[in-house]
mmCIF file of C-alpha atoms in Angstrom:
data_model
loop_
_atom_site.group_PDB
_atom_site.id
_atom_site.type_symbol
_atom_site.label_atom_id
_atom_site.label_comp_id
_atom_site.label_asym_id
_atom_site.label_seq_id
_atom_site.Cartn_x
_atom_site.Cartn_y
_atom_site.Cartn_z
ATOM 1 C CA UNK A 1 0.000 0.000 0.000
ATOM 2 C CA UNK A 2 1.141 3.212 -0.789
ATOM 3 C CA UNK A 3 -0.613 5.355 2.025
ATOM 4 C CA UNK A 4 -1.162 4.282 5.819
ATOM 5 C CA UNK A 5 -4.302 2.353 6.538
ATOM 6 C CA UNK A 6 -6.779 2.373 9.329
ATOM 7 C CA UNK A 7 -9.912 0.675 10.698
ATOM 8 C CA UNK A 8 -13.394 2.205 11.143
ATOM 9 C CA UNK A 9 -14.926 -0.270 13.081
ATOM 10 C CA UNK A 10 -19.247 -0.500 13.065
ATOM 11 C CA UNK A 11 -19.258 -2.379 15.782
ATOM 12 C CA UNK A 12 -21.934 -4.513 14.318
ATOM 13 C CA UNK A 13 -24.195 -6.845 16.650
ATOM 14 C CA UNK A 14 -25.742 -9.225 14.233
ATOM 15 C CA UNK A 15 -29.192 -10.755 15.126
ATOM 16 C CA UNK A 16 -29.516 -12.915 17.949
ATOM 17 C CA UNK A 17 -26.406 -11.958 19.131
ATOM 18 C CA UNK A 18 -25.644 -10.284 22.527
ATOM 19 C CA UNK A 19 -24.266 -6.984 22.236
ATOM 20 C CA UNK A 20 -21.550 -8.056 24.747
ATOM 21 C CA UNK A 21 -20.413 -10.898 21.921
ATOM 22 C CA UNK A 22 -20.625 -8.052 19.288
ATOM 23 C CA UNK A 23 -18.017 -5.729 21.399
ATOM 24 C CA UNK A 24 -15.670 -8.954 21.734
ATOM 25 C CA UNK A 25 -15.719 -9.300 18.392
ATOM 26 C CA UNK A 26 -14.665 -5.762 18.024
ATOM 27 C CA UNK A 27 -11.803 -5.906 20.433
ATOM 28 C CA UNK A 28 -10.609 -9.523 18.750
ATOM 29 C CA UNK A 29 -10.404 -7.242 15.226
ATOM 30 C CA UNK A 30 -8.916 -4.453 16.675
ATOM 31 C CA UNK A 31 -6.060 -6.842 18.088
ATOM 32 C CA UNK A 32 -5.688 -8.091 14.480
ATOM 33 C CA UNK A 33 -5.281 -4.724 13.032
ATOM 34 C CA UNK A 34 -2.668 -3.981 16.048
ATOM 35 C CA UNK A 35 -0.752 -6.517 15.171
ATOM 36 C CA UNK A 36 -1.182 -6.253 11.323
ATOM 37 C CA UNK A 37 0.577 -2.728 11.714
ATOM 38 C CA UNK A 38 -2.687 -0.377 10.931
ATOM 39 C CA UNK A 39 -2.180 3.025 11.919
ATOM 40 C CA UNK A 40 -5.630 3.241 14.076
ATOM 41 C CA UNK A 41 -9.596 1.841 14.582
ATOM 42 C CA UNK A 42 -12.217 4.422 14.853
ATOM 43 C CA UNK A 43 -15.438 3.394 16.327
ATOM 44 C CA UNK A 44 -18.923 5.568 15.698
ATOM 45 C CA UNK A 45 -21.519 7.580 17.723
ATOM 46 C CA UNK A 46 -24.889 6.074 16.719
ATOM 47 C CA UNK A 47 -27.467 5.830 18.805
ATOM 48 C CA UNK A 48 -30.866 3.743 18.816
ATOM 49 C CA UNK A 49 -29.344 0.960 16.307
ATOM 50 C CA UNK A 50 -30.267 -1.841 17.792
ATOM 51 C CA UNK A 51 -27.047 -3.560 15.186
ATOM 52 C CA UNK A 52 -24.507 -1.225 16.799
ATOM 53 C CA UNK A 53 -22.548 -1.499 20.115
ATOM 54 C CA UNK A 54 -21.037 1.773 19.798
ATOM 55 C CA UNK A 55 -23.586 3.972 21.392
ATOM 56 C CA UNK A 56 -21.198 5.130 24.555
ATOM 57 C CA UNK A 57 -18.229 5.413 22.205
ATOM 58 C CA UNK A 58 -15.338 6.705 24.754
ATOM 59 C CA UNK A 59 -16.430 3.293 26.798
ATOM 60 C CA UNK A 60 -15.525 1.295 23.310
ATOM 61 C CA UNK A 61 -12.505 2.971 22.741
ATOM 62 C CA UNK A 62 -11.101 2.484 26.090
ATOM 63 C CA UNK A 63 -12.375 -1.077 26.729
ATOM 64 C CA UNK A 64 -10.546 -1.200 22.950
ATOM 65 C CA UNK A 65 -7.201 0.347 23.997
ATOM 66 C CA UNK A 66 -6.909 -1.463 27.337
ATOM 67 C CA UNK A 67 -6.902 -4.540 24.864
ATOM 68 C CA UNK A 68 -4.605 -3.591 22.283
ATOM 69 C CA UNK A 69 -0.753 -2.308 22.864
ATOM 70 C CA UNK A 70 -0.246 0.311 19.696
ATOM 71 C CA UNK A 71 -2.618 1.248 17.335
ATOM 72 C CA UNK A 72 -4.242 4.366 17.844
ATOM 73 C CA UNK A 73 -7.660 4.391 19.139
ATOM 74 C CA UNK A 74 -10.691 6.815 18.421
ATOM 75 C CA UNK A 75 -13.736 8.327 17.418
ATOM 76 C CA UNK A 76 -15.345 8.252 13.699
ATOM 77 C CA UNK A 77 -16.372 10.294 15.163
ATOM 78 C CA UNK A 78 -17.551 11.933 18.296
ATOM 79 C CA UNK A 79 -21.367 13.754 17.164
ATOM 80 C CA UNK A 80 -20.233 16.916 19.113
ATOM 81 C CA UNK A 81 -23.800 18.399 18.721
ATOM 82 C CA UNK A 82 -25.272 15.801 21.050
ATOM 83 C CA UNK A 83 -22.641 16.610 23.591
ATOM 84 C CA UNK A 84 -20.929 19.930 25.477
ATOM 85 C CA UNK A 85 -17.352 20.314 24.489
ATOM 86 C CA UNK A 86 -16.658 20.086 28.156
ATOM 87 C CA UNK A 87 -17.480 16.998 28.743
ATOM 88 C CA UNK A 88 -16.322 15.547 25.375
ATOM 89 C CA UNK A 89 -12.747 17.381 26.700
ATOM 90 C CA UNK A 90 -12.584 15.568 30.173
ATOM 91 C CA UNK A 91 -13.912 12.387 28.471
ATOM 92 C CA UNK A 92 -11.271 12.367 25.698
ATOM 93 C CA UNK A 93 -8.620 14.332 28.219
ATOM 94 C CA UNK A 94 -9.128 10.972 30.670
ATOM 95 C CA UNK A 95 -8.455 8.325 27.704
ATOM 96 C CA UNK A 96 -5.432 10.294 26.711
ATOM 97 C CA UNK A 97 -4.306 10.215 30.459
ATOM 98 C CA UNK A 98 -5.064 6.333 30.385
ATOM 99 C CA UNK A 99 -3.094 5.743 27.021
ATOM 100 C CA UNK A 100 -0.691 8.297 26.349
ATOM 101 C CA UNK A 101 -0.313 8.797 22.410
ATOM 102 C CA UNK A 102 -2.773 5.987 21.332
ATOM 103 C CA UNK A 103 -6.168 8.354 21.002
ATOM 104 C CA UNK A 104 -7.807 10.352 18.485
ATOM 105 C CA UNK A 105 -11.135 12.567 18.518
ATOM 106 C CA UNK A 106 -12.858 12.378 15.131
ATOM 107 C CA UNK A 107 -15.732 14.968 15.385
ATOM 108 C CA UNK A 108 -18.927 14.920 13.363
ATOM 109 C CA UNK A 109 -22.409 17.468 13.299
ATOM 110 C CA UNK A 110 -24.988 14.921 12.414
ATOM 111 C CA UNK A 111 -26.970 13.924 15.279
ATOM 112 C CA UNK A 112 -26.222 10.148 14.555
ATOM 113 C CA UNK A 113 -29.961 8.488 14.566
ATOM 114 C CA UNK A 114 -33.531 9.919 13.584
ATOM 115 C CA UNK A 115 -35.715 12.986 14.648
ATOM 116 C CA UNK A 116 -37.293 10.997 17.549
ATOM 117 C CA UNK A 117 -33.901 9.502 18.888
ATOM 118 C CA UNK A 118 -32.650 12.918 18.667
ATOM 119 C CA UNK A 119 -35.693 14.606 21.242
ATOM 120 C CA UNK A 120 -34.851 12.014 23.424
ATOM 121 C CA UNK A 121 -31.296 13.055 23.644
ATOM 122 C CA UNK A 122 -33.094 16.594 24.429
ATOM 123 C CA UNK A 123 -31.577 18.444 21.189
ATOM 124 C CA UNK A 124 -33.528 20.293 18.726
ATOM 125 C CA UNK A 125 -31.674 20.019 15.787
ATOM 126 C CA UNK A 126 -30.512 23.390 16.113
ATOM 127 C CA UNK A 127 -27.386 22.120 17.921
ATOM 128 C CA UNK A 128 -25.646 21.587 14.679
ATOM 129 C CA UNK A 129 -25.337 25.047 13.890
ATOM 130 C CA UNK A 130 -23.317 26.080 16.444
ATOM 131 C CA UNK A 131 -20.889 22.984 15.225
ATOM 132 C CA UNK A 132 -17.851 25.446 13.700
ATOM 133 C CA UNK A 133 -17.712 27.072 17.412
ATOM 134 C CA UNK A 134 -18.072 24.145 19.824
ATOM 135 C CA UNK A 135 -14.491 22.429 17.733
ATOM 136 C CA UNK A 136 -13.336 25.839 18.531
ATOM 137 C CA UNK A 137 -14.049 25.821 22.538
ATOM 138 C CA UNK A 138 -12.910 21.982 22.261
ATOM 139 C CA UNK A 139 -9.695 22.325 20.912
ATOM 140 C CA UNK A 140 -9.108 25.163 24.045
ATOM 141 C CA UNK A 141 -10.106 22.854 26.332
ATOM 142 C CA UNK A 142 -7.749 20.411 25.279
ATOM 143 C CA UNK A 143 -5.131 22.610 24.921
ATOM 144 C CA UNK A 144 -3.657 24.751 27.745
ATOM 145 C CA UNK A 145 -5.828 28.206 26.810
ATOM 146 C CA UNK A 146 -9.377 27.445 28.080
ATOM 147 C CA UNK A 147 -12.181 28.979 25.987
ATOM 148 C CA UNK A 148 -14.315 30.170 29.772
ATOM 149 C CA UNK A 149 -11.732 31.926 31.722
ATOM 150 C CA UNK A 150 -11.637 29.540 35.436
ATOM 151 C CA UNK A 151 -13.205 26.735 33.747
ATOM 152 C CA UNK A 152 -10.643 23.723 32.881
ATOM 153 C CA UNK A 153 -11.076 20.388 31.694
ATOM 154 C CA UNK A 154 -9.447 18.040 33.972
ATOM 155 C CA UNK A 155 -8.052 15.623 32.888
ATOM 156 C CA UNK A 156 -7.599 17.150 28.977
ATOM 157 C CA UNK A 157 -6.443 20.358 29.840
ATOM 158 C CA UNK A 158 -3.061 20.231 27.940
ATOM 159 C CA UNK A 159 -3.342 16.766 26.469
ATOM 160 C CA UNK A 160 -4.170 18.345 22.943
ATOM 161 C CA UNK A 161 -5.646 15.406 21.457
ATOM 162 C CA UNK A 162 -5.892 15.317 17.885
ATOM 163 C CA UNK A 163 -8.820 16.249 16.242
ATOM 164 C CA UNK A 164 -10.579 15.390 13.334
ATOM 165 C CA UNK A 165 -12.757 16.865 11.283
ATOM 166 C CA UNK A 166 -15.490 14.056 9.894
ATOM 167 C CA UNK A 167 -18.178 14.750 6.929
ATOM 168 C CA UNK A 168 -19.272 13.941 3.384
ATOM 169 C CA UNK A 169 -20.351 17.023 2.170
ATOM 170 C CA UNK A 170 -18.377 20.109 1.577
ATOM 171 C CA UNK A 171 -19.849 22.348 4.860
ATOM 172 C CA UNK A 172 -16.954 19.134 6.380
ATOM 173 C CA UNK A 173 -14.154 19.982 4.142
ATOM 174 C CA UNK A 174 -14.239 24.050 3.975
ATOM 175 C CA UNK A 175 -14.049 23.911 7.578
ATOM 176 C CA UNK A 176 -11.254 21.890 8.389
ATOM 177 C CA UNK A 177 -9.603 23.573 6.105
ATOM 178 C CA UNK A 178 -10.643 26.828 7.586
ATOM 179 C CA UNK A 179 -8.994 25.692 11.015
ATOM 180 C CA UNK A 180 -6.182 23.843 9.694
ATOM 181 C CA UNK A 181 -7.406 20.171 10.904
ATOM 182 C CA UNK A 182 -7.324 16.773 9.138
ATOM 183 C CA UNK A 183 -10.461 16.000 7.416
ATOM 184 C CA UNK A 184 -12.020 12.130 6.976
ATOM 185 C CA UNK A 185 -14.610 11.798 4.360
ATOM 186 C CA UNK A 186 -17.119 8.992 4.714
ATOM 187 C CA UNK A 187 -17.029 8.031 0.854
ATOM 188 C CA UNK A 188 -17.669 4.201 2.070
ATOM 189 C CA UNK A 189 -21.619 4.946 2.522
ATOM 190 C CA UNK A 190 -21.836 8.519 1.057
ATOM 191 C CA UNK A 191 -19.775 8.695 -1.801
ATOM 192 C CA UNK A 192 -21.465 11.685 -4.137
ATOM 193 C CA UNK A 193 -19.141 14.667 -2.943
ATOM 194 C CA UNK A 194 -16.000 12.916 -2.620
ATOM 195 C CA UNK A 195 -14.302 14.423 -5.338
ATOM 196 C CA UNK A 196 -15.203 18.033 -4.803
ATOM 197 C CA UNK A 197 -14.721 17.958 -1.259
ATOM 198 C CA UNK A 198 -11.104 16.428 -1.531
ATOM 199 C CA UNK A 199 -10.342 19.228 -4.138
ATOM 200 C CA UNK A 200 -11.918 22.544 -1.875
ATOM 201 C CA UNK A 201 -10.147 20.842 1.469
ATOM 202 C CA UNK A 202 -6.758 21.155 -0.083
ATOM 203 C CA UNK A 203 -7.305 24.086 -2.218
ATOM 204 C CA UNK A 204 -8.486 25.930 1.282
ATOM 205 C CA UNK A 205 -6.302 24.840 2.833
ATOM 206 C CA UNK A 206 -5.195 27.289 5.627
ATOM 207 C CA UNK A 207 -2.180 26.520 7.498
ATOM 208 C CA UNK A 208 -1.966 29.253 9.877
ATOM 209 C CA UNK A 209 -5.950 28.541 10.678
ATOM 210 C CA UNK A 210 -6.780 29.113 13.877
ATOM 211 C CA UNK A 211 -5.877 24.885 15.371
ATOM 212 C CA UNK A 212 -3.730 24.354 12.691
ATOM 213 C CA UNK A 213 -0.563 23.070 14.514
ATOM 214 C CA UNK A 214 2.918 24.505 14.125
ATOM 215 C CA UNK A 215 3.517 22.281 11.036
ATOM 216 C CA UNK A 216 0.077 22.093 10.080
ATOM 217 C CA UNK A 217 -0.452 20.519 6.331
ATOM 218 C CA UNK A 218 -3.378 18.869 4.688
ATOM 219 C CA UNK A 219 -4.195 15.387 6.089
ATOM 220 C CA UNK A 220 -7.290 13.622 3.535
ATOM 221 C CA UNK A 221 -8.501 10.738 4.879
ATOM 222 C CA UNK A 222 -10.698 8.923 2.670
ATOM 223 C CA UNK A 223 -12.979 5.806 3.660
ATOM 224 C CA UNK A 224 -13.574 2.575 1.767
ATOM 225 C CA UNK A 225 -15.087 -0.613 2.025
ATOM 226 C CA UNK A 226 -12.701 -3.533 1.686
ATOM 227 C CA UNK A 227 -12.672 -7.257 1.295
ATOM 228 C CA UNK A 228 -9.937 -9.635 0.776
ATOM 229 C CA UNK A 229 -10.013 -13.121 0.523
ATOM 230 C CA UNK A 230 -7.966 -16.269 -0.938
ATOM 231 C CA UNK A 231 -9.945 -16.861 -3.876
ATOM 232 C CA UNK A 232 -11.756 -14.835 -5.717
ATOM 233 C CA UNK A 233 -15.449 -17.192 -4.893
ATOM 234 C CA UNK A 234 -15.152 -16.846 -1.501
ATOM 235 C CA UNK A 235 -14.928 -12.909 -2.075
ATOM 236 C CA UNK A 236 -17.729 -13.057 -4.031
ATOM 237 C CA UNK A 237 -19.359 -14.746 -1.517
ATOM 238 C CA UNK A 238 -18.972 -12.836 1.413
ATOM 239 C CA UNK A 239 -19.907 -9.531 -0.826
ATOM 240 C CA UNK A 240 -22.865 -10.763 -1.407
ATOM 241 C CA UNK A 241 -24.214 -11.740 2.223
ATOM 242 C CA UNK A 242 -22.641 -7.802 3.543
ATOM 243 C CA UNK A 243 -24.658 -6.025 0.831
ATOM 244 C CA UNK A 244 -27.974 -8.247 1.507
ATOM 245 C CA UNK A 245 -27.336 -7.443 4.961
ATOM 246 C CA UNK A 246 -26.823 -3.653 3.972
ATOM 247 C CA UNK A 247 -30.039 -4.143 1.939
ATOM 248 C CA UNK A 248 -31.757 -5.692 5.295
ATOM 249 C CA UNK A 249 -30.592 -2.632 7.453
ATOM 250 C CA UNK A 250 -31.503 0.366 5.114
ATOM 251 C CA UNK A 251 -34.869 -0.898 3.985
ATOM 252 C CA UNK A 252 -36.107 -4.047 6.024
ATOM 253 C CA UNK A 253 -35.917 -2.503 9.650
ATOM 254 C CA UNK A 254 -40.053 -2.905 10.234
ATOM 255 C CA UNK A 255 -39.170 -6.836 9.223
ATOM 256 C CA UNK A 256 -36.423 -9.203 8.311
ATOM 257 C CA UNK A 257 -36.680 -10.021 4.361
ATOM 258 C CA UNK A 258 -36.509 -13.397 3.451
ATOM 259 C CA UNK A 259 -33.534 -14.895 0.324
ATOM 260 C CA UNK A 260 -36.203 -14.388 -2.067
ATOM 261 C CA UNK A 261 -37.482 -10.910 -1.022
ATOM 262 C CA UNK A 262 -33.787 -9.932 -0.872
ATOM 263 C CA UNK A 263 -33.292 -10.744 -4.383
ATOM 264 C CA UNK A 264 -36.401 -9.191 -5.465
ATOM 265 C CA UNK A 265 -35.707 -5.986 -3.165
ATOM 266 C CA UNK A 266 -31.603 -5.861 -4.703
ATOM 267 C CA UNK A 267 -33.434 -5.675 -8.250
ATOM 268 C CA UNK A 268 -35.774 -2.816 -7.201
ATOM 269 C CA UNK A 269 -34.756 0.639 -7.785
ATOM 270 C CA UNK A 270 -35.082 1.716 -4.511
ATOM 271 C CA UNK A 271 -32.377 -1.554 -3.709
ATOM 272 C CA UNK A 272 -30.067 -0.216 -6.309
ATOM 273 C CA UNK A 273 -29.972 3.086 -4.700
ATOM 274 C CA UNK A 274 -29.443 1.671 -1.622
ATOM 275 C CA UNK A 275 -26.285 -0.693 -2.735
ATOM 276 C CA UNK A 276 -24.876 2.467 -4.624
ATOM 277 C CA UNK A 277 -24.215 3.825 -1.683
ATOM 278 C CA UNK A 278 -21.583 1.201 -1.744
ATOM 279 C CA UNK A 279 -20.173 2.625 -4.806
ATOM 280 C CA UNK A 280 -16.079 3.113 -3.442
ATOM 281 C CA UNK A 281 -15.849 -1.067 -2.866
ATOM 282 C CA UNK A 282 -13.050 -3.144 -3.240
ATOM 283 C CA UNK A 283 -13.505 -6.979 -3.348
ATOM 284 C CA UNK A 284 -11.195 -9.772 -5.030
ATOM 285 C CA UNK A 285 -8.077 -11.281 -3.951
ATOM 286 C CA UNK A 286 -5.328 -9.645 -1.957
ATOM 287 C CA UNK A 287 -3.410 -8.584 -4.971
ATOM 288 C CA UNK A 288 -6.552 -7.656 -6.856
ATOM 289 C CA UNK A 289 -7.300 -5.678 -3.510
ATOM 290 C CA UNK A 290 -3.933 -3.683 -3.092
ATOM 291 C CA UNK A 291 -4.251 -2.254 -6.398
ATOM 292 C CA UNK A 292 -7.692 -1.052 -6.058
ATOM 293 C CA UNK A 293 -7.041 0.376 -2.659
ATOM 294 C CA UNK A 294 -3.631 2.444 -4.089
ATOM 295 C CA UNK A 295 -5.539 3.869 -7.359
ATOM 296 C CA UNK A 296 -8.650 4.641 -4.894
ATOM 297 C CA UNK A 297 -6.165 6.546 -3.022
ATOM 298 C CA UNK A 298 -4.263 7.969 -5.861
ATOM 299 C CA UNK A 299 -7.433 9.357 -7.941
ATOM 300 C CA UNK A 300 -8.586 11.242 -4.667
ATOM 301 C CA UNK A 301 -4.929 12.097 -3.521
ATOM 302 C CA UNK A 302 -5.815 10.463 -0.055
ATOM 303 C CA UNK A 303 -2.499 10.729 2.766
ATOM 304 C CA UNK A 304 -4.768 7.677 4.648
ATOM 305 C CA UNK A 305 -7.443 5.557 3.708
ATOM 306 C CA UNK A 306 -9.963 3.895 6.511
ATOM 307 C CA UNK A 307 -11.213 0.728 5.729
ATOM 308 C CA UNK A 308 -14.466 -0.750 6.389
ATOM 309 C CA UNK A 309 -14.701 -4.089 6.377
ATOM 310 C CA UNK A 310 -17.176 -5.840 4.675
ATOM 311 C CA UNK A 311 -16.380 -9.583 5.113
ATOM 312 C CA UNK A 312 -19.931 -11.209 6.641
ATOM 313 C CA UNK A 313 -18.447 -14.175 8.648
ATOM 314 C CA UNK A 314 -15.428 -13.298 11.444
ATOM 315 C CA UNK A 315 -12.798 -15.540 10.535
ATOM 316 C CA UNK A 316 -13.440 -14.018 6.800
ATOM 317 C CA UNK A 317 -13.037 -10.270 8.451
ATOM 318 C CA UNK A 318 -9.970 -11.550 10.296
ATOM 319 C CA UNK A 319 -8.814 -12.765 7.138
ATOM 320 C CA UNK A 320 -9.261 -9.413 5.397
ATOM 321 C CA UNK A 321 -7.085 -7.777 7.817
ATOM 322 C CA UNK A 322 -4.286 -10.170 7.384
ATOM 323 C CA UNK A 323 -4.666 -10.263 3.917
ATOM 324 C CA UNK A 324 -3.988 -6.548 3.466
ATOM 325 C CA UNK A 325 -1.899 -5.927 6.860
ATOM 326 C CA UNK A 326 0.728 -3.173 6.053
ATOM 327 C CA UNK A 327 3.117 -5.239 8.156
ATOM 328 C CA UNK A 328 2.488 -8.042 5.691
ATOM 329 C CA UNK A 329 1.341 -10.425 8.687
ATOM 330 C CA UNK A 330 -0.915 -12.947 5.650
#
């Protein structure tokens, strides 16, 4: 591979499963990836999803972290609308304190779940716009100039975390360029306005922006869906049961399609749009894999690519990781 890669875990807790065997699963990929050489795992704020373990996401990380001994460990991100930059600064300041080096703070405005979900989190949806200012008062929290003179965040208070800017639109990209931060864009489920927003980040670029560090240079991180396997069948095979699953998710949740109604519903329009969300996929052998993954990167000028993985059985996701380990580890 010709750029670092990284993990952005879903946390996925498939049906009839516990959510406690979902989050082992999550730390038994996450040692994989440490020991495969990736560079970090994200994990996401969503919440109300019954399929997703990742609802109290600074719990997964450092439940993650206390089982892994050096990749980096983070949010993909943090939904800093839902939450006061305080808190988010002792919270992030406290797993920095725990694991010195090893954490990152990926920071998105979308509420993460529906309208209703959202009430009950008491927000209004008007949160969002005050998005640009609460990074602001984070990143002085975290660093030793607190935004509220006599109010510190302790622990964070000098820990300056790294921060992240996360988004697939271009509101994401002409902001962290504004301020100088990296920028992730979630082309692996929204991949319309990858282009443009890769070109505006690094034509806005502003090193000098207000967090921009004292070295301070673009930093694209781009996601993608990955999966590796032996031979090319088994690949095939395992694409299949992630996108039927992806199909189940986006437009079954009301009731769980059956193999027949799955291949009607992937036919249907409205199935189609759904799996194009998929678009930025790579599938086939390893080989077949590293090439798609370094022209991905190279056509969007990415410095990092995260990788979703989208291998259905474990041992197949395992296999992934191995498969495509930048330590070479297959």
């Amino acid at each position: 591979m010709n750029v670092p890669l990284s993990v952005l875990d879903l946390a996925r807790v498939a049906p009839g499963e516990s959510a406690s065997e979902g989050i082992a699963r999550s730390v038994r990929l996450a040692q994989t990836a440490d020991k495969g050489g990736y560079a970090r795992v994200w994990f996401a704020e969503h919440h109300n999803a019954r399929g997703i373990a990742s609802s109290a996401t600074a719990l997964m990380i450092q439940h993650v972290a206390a089982h892994t001994s050096r990749i980096r460990v983070g949010a993909g991100g943090i939904m800093l609308p839902n939450h006061s930059p305080l808190v988010i600064a002792e919270q992030f300041g406290t797993l920095e304190a725990l694991y010195p080096g090893r954490i990152d703070l990926g920071l998105g405005r979308a509420p993460g779940t529906d309208q209703a979900t959202m009430r009950a989190l008491r927000r209004d949806g008007r949160e969002a716009d005050r998005f640009p200012a609460d990074v602001v008062e984070l990143h002085g929290f975290l660093s030793d100039r607190s935004p509220i003179p006599g109010i510190h965040a302790y622990p964070g208070e000098g820990t300056e975390v790294p921060l992240y800017i996360l988004g697939s639109s271009l509101f994401g990209a002409r902001l962290a360029a504004q301020l100088g931060l990296p920028y992730a864009f979630a082309s692996h489920f929204a991949p319309a306005m990858l282009h443009q927003a890769a070109q505006a980040y690094r034509h806005d670029f502003d090193p000098s922006g207000p967090l921009a560090g004292p070295e301070a240079k673009p930093w694209f991180v781009a996601g993608v869906n990955v999966l590796a396997a032996d031979d090319a069948d088994t690949a095939s095979d395992q694409r299949r049961k992630f996108e039927n699953g992806w199909l189940q998710g986006a437009l079954g949740r009301d009731r769980t399609f059956s193999e027949d109604e799955l291949e009607m519903v992937r036919r249907h329009p409205q199935g189609q749009q759904v799996l194009s969300m998929l678009e930025h996929s790579v599938v086939g052998t390893r080989d077949q894999v590293v090439i798609g993954l370094d022209t991905f990167a190279a056509d969007v000028r990415a410095d990092e690519l995260i990788v979703v993985n989208m291998a259905f059985d474990e041992d197949q996701q395992h296999r992934t990781l191995e498969l495509l380990a930048p330590t070479g580890t297959a």
